[in-house]
mmCIF file of C-alpha atoms in Angstrom:
data_model
loop_
_atom_site.group_PDB
_atom_site.id
_atom_site.type_symbol
_atom_site.label_atom_id
_atom_site.label_comp_id
_atom_site.label_asym_id
_atom_site.label_seq_id
_atom_site.Cartn_x
_atom_site.Cartn_y
_atom_site.Cartn_z
ATOM 1 C CA TRP A 1 88.172 91.079 103.745
ATOM 2 C CA TYR A 2 85.488 92.710 101.647
ATOM 3 C CA ASN A 3 82.699 90.641 103.180
ATOM 4 C CA VAL A 4 84.037 91.123 106.723
ATOM 5 C CA HIS A 5 84.287 94.925 106.392
ATOM 6 C CA ARG A 6 81.713 95.455 103.652
ATOM 7 C CA ALA A 7 80.345 98.768 105.014
ATOM 8 C CA TYR A 8 83.857 100.270 105.223
ATOM 9 C CA TRP A 9 84.769 99.247 101.661
ATOM 10 C CA GLU A 10 81.436 100.407 100.266
ATOM 11 C CA GLU A 11 81.952 103.805 101.894
ATOM 12 C CA LEU A 12 85.426 104.035 100.299
ATOM 13 C CA ALA A 13 83.972 103.026 96.949
ATOM 14 C CA SER A 14 81.293 105.722 97.159
ATOM 15 C CA ASN A 15 83.236 108.704 98.579
ATOM 16 C CA GLY A 16 85.388 109.442 95.525
ATOM 17 C CA PHE A 17 88.745 108.060 96.692
ATOM 18 C CA PHE A 18 88.588 105.226 94.156
ATOM 19 C CA ALA A 19 87.582 105.249 90.510
ATOM 20 C CA PRO A 20 84.452 103.247 89.759
ATOM 21 C CA THR A 21 84.899 99.646 90.837
ATOM 22 C CA VAL A 22 86.846 97.522 88.399
ATOM 23 C CA ALA A 23 85.602 94.219 89.826
ATOM 24 C CA CYS A 24 83.698 92.852 92.803
ATOM 25 C CA ALA A 25 83.308 89.087 92.935
ATOM 26 C CA ASP A 26 83.960 86.086 95.158
ATOM 27 C CA GLY A 27 84.520 88.270 98.216
ATOM 28 C CA TYR A 28 87.170 90.465 96.516
ATOM 29 C CA TRP A 29 86.902 94.097 95.556
ATOM 30 C CA ILE A 30 89.341 95.684 93.101
ATOM 31 C CA GLY A 31 89.496 99.446 92.612
ATOM 32 C CA ALA A 32 91.970 102.048 91.373
ATOM 33 C CA ALA A 33 92.750 105.360 93.050
ATOM 34 C CA GLN A 34 91.313 108.413 91.293
ATOM 35 C CA ASN A 35 93.645 110.890 89.623
ATOM 36 C CA PRO A 36 93.299 114.434 90.972
ATOM 37 C CA ALA A 37 90.690 116.447 89.073
ATOM 38 C CA ASN A 38 92.533 119.725 89.705
ATOM 39 C CA SER A 39 96.256 120.000 89.007
ATOM 40 C CA VAL A 40 98.223 122.260 91.350
ATOM 41 C CA GLN A 41 101.967 121.452 91.199
ATOM 42 C CA SER A 42 102.807 123.513 94.302
ATOM 43 C CA ARG A 43 106.202 122.933 95.916
ATOM 44 C CA PHE A 44 106.795 123.028 99.652
ATOM 45 C CA GLY A 45 110.534 123.382 100.031
ATOM 46 C CA ASP A 46 112.708 121.037 97.987
ATOM 47 C CA SER A 47 111.160 117.815 99.267
ATOM 48 C CA LEU A 48 107.393 117.995 98.860
ATOM 49 C CA ARG A 49 104.988 118.758 96.018
ATOM 50 C CA LEU A 50 101.199 118.996 96.053
ATOM 51 C CA ILE A 51 100.264 117.445 92.703
ATOM 52 C CA GLY A 52 96.552 118.163 92.811
ATOM 53 C CA TYR A 53 93.252 117.720 94.558
ATOM 54 C CA MET A 54 89.665 116.756 94.003
ATOM 55 C CA VAL A 55 86.479 117.397 95.902
ATOM 56 C CA PRO A 56 84.071 114.581 95.078
ATOM 57 C CA LEU A 57 80.477 115.695 95.487
ATOM 58 C CA THR A 58 77.458 113.474 95.072
ATOM 59 C CA GLU A 59 75.000 116.220 95.990
ATOM 60 C CA THR A 60 74.819 120.009 96.235
ATOM 61 C CA LEU A 61 77.132 121.292 98.965
ATOM 62 C CA ARG A 62 75.297 122.619 102.011
ATOM 63 C CA GLY A 63 75.877 123.208 105.686
ATOM 64 C CA GLY A 64 75.628 120.083 107.823
ATOM 65 C CA MET A 65 77.223 117.723 105.320
ATOM 66 C CA THR A 66 80.736 116.282 105.303
ATOM 67 C CA LEU A 67 83.110 117.460 102.588
ATOM 68 C CA ARG A 68 85.739 114.830 101.629
ATOM 69 C CA PRO A 69 88.552 116.486 99.655
ATOM 70 C CA ILE A 70 91.397 114.280 98.417
ATOM 71 C CA LEU A 71 94.932 115.673 98.115
ATOM 72 C CA THR A 72 97.665 114.017 96.044
ATOM 73 C CA TRP A 73 101.274 114.546 97.156
ATOM 74 C CA ARG A 74 104.682 113.435 95.933
ATOM 75 C CA ALA A 75 108.019 113.423 97.772
ATOM 76 C CA GLU A 76 110.607 115.004 95.456
ATOM 77 C CA GLN A 77 113.453 114.148 97.837
ATOM 78 C CA PRO A 78 113.632 112.162 101.070
ATOM 79 C CA ILE A 79 111.704 113.912 103.854
ATOM 80 C CA ASP A 80 113.643 113.799 107.123
ATOM 81 C CA ARG A 81 110.773 114.477 109.521
ATOM 82 C CA ARG A 82 107.105 113.772 110.080
ATOM 83 C CA LEU A 83 104.891 116.510 108.688
ATOM 84 C CA ALA A 84 101.265 117.306 109.429
ATOM 85 C CA PHE A 85 98.982 119.053 106.960
ATOM 86 C CA SER A 86 96.235 121.620 107.520
ATOM 87 C CA ILE A 87 93.205 121.927 105.292
ATOM 88 C CA ARG A 88 90.505 124.573 105.663
ATOM 89 C CA VAL A 89 87.164 125.656 104.241
ATOM 90 C CA ALA A 90 87.136 129.449 104.490
ATOM 91 C CA ASP A 91 85.020 132.205 102.992
ATOM 92 C CA ALA A 92 86.239 135.293 101.107
ATOM 93 C CA ARG A 93 86.579 137.237 104.382
ATOM 94 C CA GLY A 94 88.873 134.584 105.869
ATOM 95 C CA HIS A 95 86.338 133.030 108.248
ATOM 96 C CA THR A 96 87.159 129.321 108.705
ATOM 97 C CA TRP A 97 84.066 127.100 108.578
ATOM 98 C CA ALA A 98 85.766 123.709 108.864
ATOM 99 C CA SER A 99 89.326 122.491 109.304
ATOM 100 C CA ALA A 100 91.503 119.433 109.799
ATOM 101 C CA ASP A 101 95.098 119.233 111.009
ATOM 102 C CA ARG A 102 96.833 115.860 110.966
ATOM 103 C CA GLU A 103 99.519 113.628 109.573
ATOM 104 C CA PRO A 104 98.710 111.705 106.368
ATOM 105 C CA HIS A 105 96.261 108.846 106.897
ATOM 106 C CA ASP A 106 95.876 109.786 110.564
ATOM 107 C CA GLY A 107 99.573 109.096 111.211
ATOM 108 C CA ARG A 108 99.669 105.711 109.454
ATOM 109 C CA SER A 109 101.731 107.122 106.523
ATOM 110 C CA PRO A 110 104.369 109.384 108.112
ATOM 111 C CA THR A 111 106.113 111.619 105.588
ATOM 112 C CA ASP A 112 109.577 110.528 106.744
ATOM 113 C CA GLN A 113 108.732 107.082 105.318
ATOM 114 C CA TRP A 114 107.450 108.232 101.913
ATOM 115 C CA GLN A 115 109.250 106.901 98.848
ATOM 116 C CA VAL A 116 110.653 109.543 96.502
ATOM 117 C CA GLY A 117 108.503 109.859 93.374
ATOM 118 C CA LYS A 118 105.574 107.802 94.665
ATOM 119 C CA LEU A 119 102.154 109.503 94.696
ATOM 120 C CA MET A 120 100.440 109.635 98.088
ATOM 121 C CA ARG A 121 96.713 110.346 98.300
ATOM 122 C CA ASP A 122 94.991 111.385 101.487
ATOM 123 C CA GLN A 123 91.314 112.084 102.052
ATOM 124 C CA TYR A 124 90.010 114.407 104.726
ATOM 125 C CA ALA A 125 86.575 114.600 106.303
ATOM 126 C CA LEU A 126 85.478 118.185 106.964
ATOM 127 C CA ARG A 127 82.133 118.438 108.748
ATOM 128 C CA LEU A 128 80.493 121.659 107.596
ATOM 129 C CA PRO A 129 78.461 123.415 110.295
ATOM 130 C CA PRO A 130 74.701 123.582 109.685
ATOM 131 C CA THR A 131 74.923 127.382 109.906
ATOM 132 C CA MET A 132 77.365 127.699 106.984
ATOM 133 C CA PRO A 133 75.737 129.720 104.186
ATOM 134 C CA ALA A 134 75.664 128.185 100.707
ATOM 135 C CA THR A 135 77.580 131.182 99.324
ATOM 136 C CA VAL A 136 80.835 130.027 101.008
ATOM 137 C CA TRP A 137 81.362 127.369 98.352
ATOM 138 C CA THR A 138 81.995 128.630 94.844
ATOM 139 C CA GLY A 139 83.305 125.379 93.317
#
Protein backbone atom coordinates (compact mmCIF):
# COMPACT_ATOMS: atom_id res chain seq x y z
CA TRP A 1 0.00 0.00 0.00
CA TYR A 2 3.00 2.30 0.15
CA ASN A 3 2.76 3.23 -3.52
CA VAL A 4 -1.03 3.70 -3.35
CA HIS A 5 -0.87 6.00 -0.31
CA ARG A 6 2.68 7.29 -0.72
CA ALA A 7 1.97 10.86 0.49
CA TYR A 8 0.32 9.57 3.70
CA TRP A 9 3.21 7.21 4.52
CA GLU A 10 5.83 9.83 3.72
CA GLU A 11 4.10 12.26 6.07
CA LEU A 12 4.13 9.60 8.83
CA ALA A 13 7.80 8.91 8.15
CA SER A 14 8.67 12.61 8.43
CA ASN A 15 6.55 13.73 11.41
CA GLY A 16 8.45 11.88 14.14
CA PHE A 17 6.02 9.02 14.86
CA PHE A 18 8.43 6.46 13.39
CA ALA A 19 12.17 6.08 13.83
CA PRO A 20 14.16 6.62 10.64
CA THR A 21 13.03 4.20 7.96
CA VAL A 22 14.48 0.73 8.29
CA ALA A 23 13.72 -0.25 4.68
CA CYS A 24 11.79 0.99 1.66
CA ALA A 25 11.87 -1.25 -1.39
CA ASP A 26 9.61 -3.07 -3.83
CA GLY A 27 6.57 -1.07 -2.74
CA TYR A 28 7.01 -1.87 0.98
CA TRP A 29 7.96 0.48 3.77
CA ILE A 30 9.18 -0.81 7.13
CA GLY A 31 9.53 1.48 10.13
CA ALA A 32 9.62 1.21 13.92
CA ALA A 33 7.74 3.42 16.36
CA GLN A 34 9.90 5.94 18.23
CA ASN A 35 10.44 5.55 21.96
CA PRO A 36 9.31 8.58 23.97
CA ALA A 37 12.09 11.14 24.39
CA ASN A 38 10.73 12.30 27.76
CA SER A 39 9.84 9.77 30.44
CA VAL A 40 6.87 10.66 32.65
CA GLN A 41 5.49 7.54 34.40
CA SER A 42 2.29 9.29 35.55
CA ARG A 43 -0.57 7.08 36.75
CA PHE A 44 -4.22 7.85 36.12
CA GLY A 45 -6.10 5.67 38.57
CA ASP A 46 -5.10 2.02 38.76
CA SER A 47 -5.60 1.26 35.08
CA LEU A 48 -3.69 3.80 33.01
CA ARG A 49 -0.12 5.10 32.90
CA LEU A 50 1.40 7.83 30.74
CA ILE A 51 4.85 6.43 29.98
CA GLY A 52 6.27 9.45 28.19
CA TYR A 53 6.03 11.89 25.34
CA MET A 54 8.01 13.49 22.59
CA VAL A 55 7.58 16.64 20.56
CA PRO A 56 9.34 16.11 17.24
CA LEU A 57 10.43 19.41 15.74
CA THR A 58 12.07 19.82 12.37
CA GLU A 59 12.21 23.61 12.62
CA THR A 60 12.02 26.37 15.23
CA LEU A 61 8.57 26.48 16.82
CA ARG A 62 6.52 29.52 15.80
CA GLY A 63 2.93 30.61 15.55
CA GLY A 64 1.11 29.29 12.49
CA MET A 65 2.77 25.88 12.44
CA THR A 66 1.36 22.53 13.55
CA LEU A 67 2.85 20.92 16.64
CA ARG A 68 2.68 17.09 16.59
CA PRO A 69 3.31 15.73 20.10
CA ILE A 70 3.30 11.95 20.58
CA LEU A 71 2.12 10.42 23.86
CA THR A 72 2.90 6.84 24.91
CA TRP A 73 0.41 5.10 27.20
CA ARG A 74 0.14 1.68 28.82
CA ALA A 75 -2.90 -0.03 30.34
CA GLU A 76 -1.87 -1.39 33.75
CA GLN A 77 -5.20 -3.19 34.19
CA PRO A 78 -8.20 -3.70 31.92
CA ILE A 79 -9.97 -0.39 31.24
CA ASP A 80 -13.74 -0.82 31.42
CA ARG A 81 -14.76 2.29 29.47
CA ARG A 82 -13.76 4.45 26.54
CA LEU A 83 -11.62 7.39 27.59
CA ALA A 84 -10.82 10.59 25.74
CA PHE A 85 -7.65 12.58 26.32
CA SER A 86 -7.06 16.34 26.37
CA ILE A 87 -3.79 17.93 25.36
CA ARG A 88 -3.05 21.65 25.55
CA VAL A 89 -0.40 24.22 24.70
CA ALA A 90 -0.65 26.88 27.40
CA ASP A 91 1.55 29.73 28.56
CA ALA A 92 2.74 30.44 32.11
CA ARG A 93 -0.41 32.49 32.82
CA GLY A 94 -2.68 29.59 31.86
CA HIS A 95 -3.79 30.95 28.48
CA THR A 96 -4.51 28.02 26.13
CA TRP A 97 -3.10 28.57 22.63
CA ALA A 98 -4.02 25.21 21.09
CA SER A 99 -5.87 22.12 22.26
CA ALA A 100 -7.18 18.72 21.20
CA ASP A 101 -9.75 16.52 22.92
CA ARG A 102 -10.39 13.05 21.52
CA GLU A 103 -10.19 9.32 21.92
CA PRO A 104 -6.92 7.62 20.91
CA HIS A 105 -6.37 7.49 17.15
CA ASP A 106 -9.57 9.47 16.57
CA GLY A 107 -11.66 6.70 18.15
CA ARG A 108 -10.07 3.83 16.21
CA SER A 109 -8.25 2.53 19.35
CA PRO A 110 -10.80 2.75 22.19
CA THR A 111 -9.24 2.34 25.62
CA ASP A 112 -11.70 -0.40 26.62
CA GLN A 113 -10.01 -2.58 23.97
CA TRP A 114 -6.40 -1.94 24.99
CA GLN A 115 -4.32 -4.96 25.99
CA VAL A 116 -2.78 -4.81 29.46
CA GLY A 117 0.95 -4.07 29.26
CA LYS A 118 0.99 -3.10 25.58
CA LEU A 119 2.34 0.36 24.72
CA MET A 120 -0.05 2.61 22.80
CA ARG A 121 1.27 5.67 20.98
CA ASP A 122 -0.94 8.47 19.78
CA GLN A 123 0.04 11.59 17.88
CA TYR A 124 -1.89 14.83 18.03
CA ALA A 125 -1.92 17.75 15.61
CA LEU A 126 -2.12 21.11 17.39
CA ARG A 127 -2.38 24.06 15.01
CA LEU A 128 -0.69 27.01 16.70
CA PRO A 129 -2.34 30.36 15.98
CA PRO A 130 -0.24 32.83 13.97
CA THR A 131 -0.58 35.32 16.84
CA MET A 132 1.09 33.02 19.40
CA PRO A 133 4.29 34.67 20.69
CA ALA A 134 7.51 32.65 20.50
CA THR A 135 7.95 32.98 24.27
CA VAL A 136 5.10 30.50 24.95
CA TRP A 137 7.33 27.56 24.07
CA THR A 138 10.26 26.95 26.38
CA GLY A 139 11.15 23.42 25.22
